[in-house]
Amino acid sequence: MKTAGKNIDINLQAMGKMSEICDVLERSGYQGRDLETYLVRLLFCFFADDTGIFCKGQLYDYILHTNHSDGVLTDTIMKLFAVLDRRKDDREGFSEELAEFPYINGRMFAGELPVHPLADSVRNLLLSSQEIAWGRLSPAIFGAMFQEIMNQKTRREWGTYYTSEENIRKLIRPLFLDNLWAEFHSIKHSRHKLLAFHEKLTELRFLDPACGCGNFLIVTYQELRRLELEVIRNLYDMNQRVLDVGMYCRVQVSQFYGIEYEPFQAHIAKVCMWLADHQLNMEAADAFGMYYARIPLVQSASIVEGNALSMDWNEVVVAGQLNYIIGNPPFVGARLMNEGQKQDIRNVFRGSSAAGNMDYVTAWYRKAASYMAETQIRAAFVSTNSICQGEQAAMLWKSLKFNYHTGIDFAYRSFVWNNEARGQAKVHCVIIGFSDWSVRDADSEKKSLFDGDEEWKVSHINGYLIAAPDVYVQPRRSPVSEWVPAMTFGSMANDGGNLILQPEEADFLMMKYPQLKEEGAIRPFIGSEEYINRKQRYCLWLLGIRPEVYENIPEIQRRIQAVKSFREYSPRAATRKLAKFPEIFGEIRQPEQGKYILVPRVSSWRRSYIPMGFLPAETIASDAAQMVPQATEELFGILTSAMHMAWVRAVAGRLKSDYRYSSSIVYNNFPFPDLDRESADDIHEKAARVLAIREQYAEVPLAWLYDDTSMPSALKNAHRELDLAVDRSYGYEFDTEKERVIFLMDLYSKL
């Protein structure tokens, strides 16, 4: 079984136990916030009983001696919660056994819960909890897992969603941690410098403005405390017993701040920070050889409940006192946001026409950039890779640069954000570190660009996460290269499906009414899905067809009438106007003669090339694809080359992780080469070779033919020859995609 950190099995066992307890408490009458609070308190008690906050086994013994009758257990637990919230000198009326429990504070046990009788089965569950090593929980992932048990739909699938600690370290290491360790190693033999460095660690402040259950804050705190422990090892003789460990462990949870919209998650974040603090104190105790605990709880992370996009972050922590912003803001696409989220975007991007096309996560970038302007704060977020692709990349990074002098300090190019748990949701993400470059000489600093296992030191990273100057690829209505023909969408039926035919329907009509085939009234109808997978679909294409050909065919008349009704009842005025012409497509762009190149609008990211090719004018292209009429083999060769695909991967939008090819962003902005006769002939010859080999596999789906694992070697070789021919047309030969993209970005900026 894969693990996230060392103790995923312990976390899963603990979550299973908490799920069982949750079920019983729900049946007893606990709901909502009361249920959440009850479970969090029990979790803390289990943890305390296993880690020395309580005397070892104190909780177990207390419950073991409880009377078995219903109702008594409820009173027993409520008394425990009450005593944990009282100072030692304020426990009159409590039994001697209860009075021995420590005072916890931190408002962990403040406030009374409703009293519902608990069945004796709860007692057995509480007693069996001692079998779990609660002290080995990983607070960084347990918080997110704990939240799931509150959802009955996911309770039996606990362990589905959480962020692995290793992924969090991907963000914090280049942001600050690597530099801190490097600084430590450079000065660790100087006591004077080491003391100053220790002081520096105690002054660092961190904010996660979408902290959820606090996992980013927790891992950051863990790493900072472990660095501090190394500092202490080098400052002091660890062989001597130290009277007050706390005097040396000075990094505190109070250096951490968070903002969270959901109250329960905010509460969990605070609790898990306390759990992490105690675990780290135990690590320190092992190093010093004596027990150390921060009980009663006095200091805590400042986790504020609220909407981070509508509040002033200075009210959480003043910008001048903060060092780093970290986190993993919500992933919600621009077209999937609810009304409240759309309003958040409009407020944050007030005055910008870009608001309607931005993903939700971009609001955190804009808000952070505004907050940290003219400060030394550095920030890093995990985001969907969409913010570095398509028109969104230009809108976001141009805005941040010119409004707030924001530059990118480091970045991880797209990778799978793997949760390492069963049922995991694999999302393609980027990590971007950024800051206000106007407050320091940032241009002279080397930037780190990560791609897979590689790290490159580069002079600049632009908004597409390319080691190239800043360019902003924005939508164009026509190609930037003048010799290139326009690309358009295919034709849109706008018919409620009534003009579209499945193969068996088309065959039936053409067999029963031969004139439909003779007159070309039924045509192949091809979109991205049909083209890539060689599926058949047809349509009624009655444009230019004499009415007497079909006016006496009841099957067609029923379809035409259905189109008319569909359009008449549309909420769109433009569609209602089309009801006057129900026999034809709503939007017609099909060329009347010749051939055209069909380009799928969406294609798998796993393919080195987008499958595209020539179709005759008699085959109708749907609006699920794009087409280039009057196209040549030379144009086909360039579009299906490594050069063009490098541009696609750099600037195209994404549908999940698949390429979303658009004419306005990808095609119209692509810097096509100025072909001389020799280059044109070379590309024409190599493109014809690719098409000829494909023709040998005419019955094989292009999805298989262009899958990198199944592509025939002859086709691979033909494409390599075509790639070289296209490279030569630019006057260069490239070894890597990175070189191609940098070259194209530079060429585009000149165009």
PDB file of C-alpha atoms in Angstrom, residues 91 242 286 479 604:
ATOM      1  CA  ARG A  91     -12.344  21.895  40.272  1.00  0.00           C
ATOM      2  CA  VAL A 242      18.549  20.737  30.115  1.00  0.00           C
ATOM      3  CA  ASP A 286      13.626  12.695  22.759  1.00  0.00           C
ATOM      4  CA  PRO A 479      -3.718  34.836 -38.254  1.00  0.00           C
ATOM      5  CA  SER A 604      -5.721  13.899 -25.475  1.00  0.00           C
TER       6      SER A 604
END
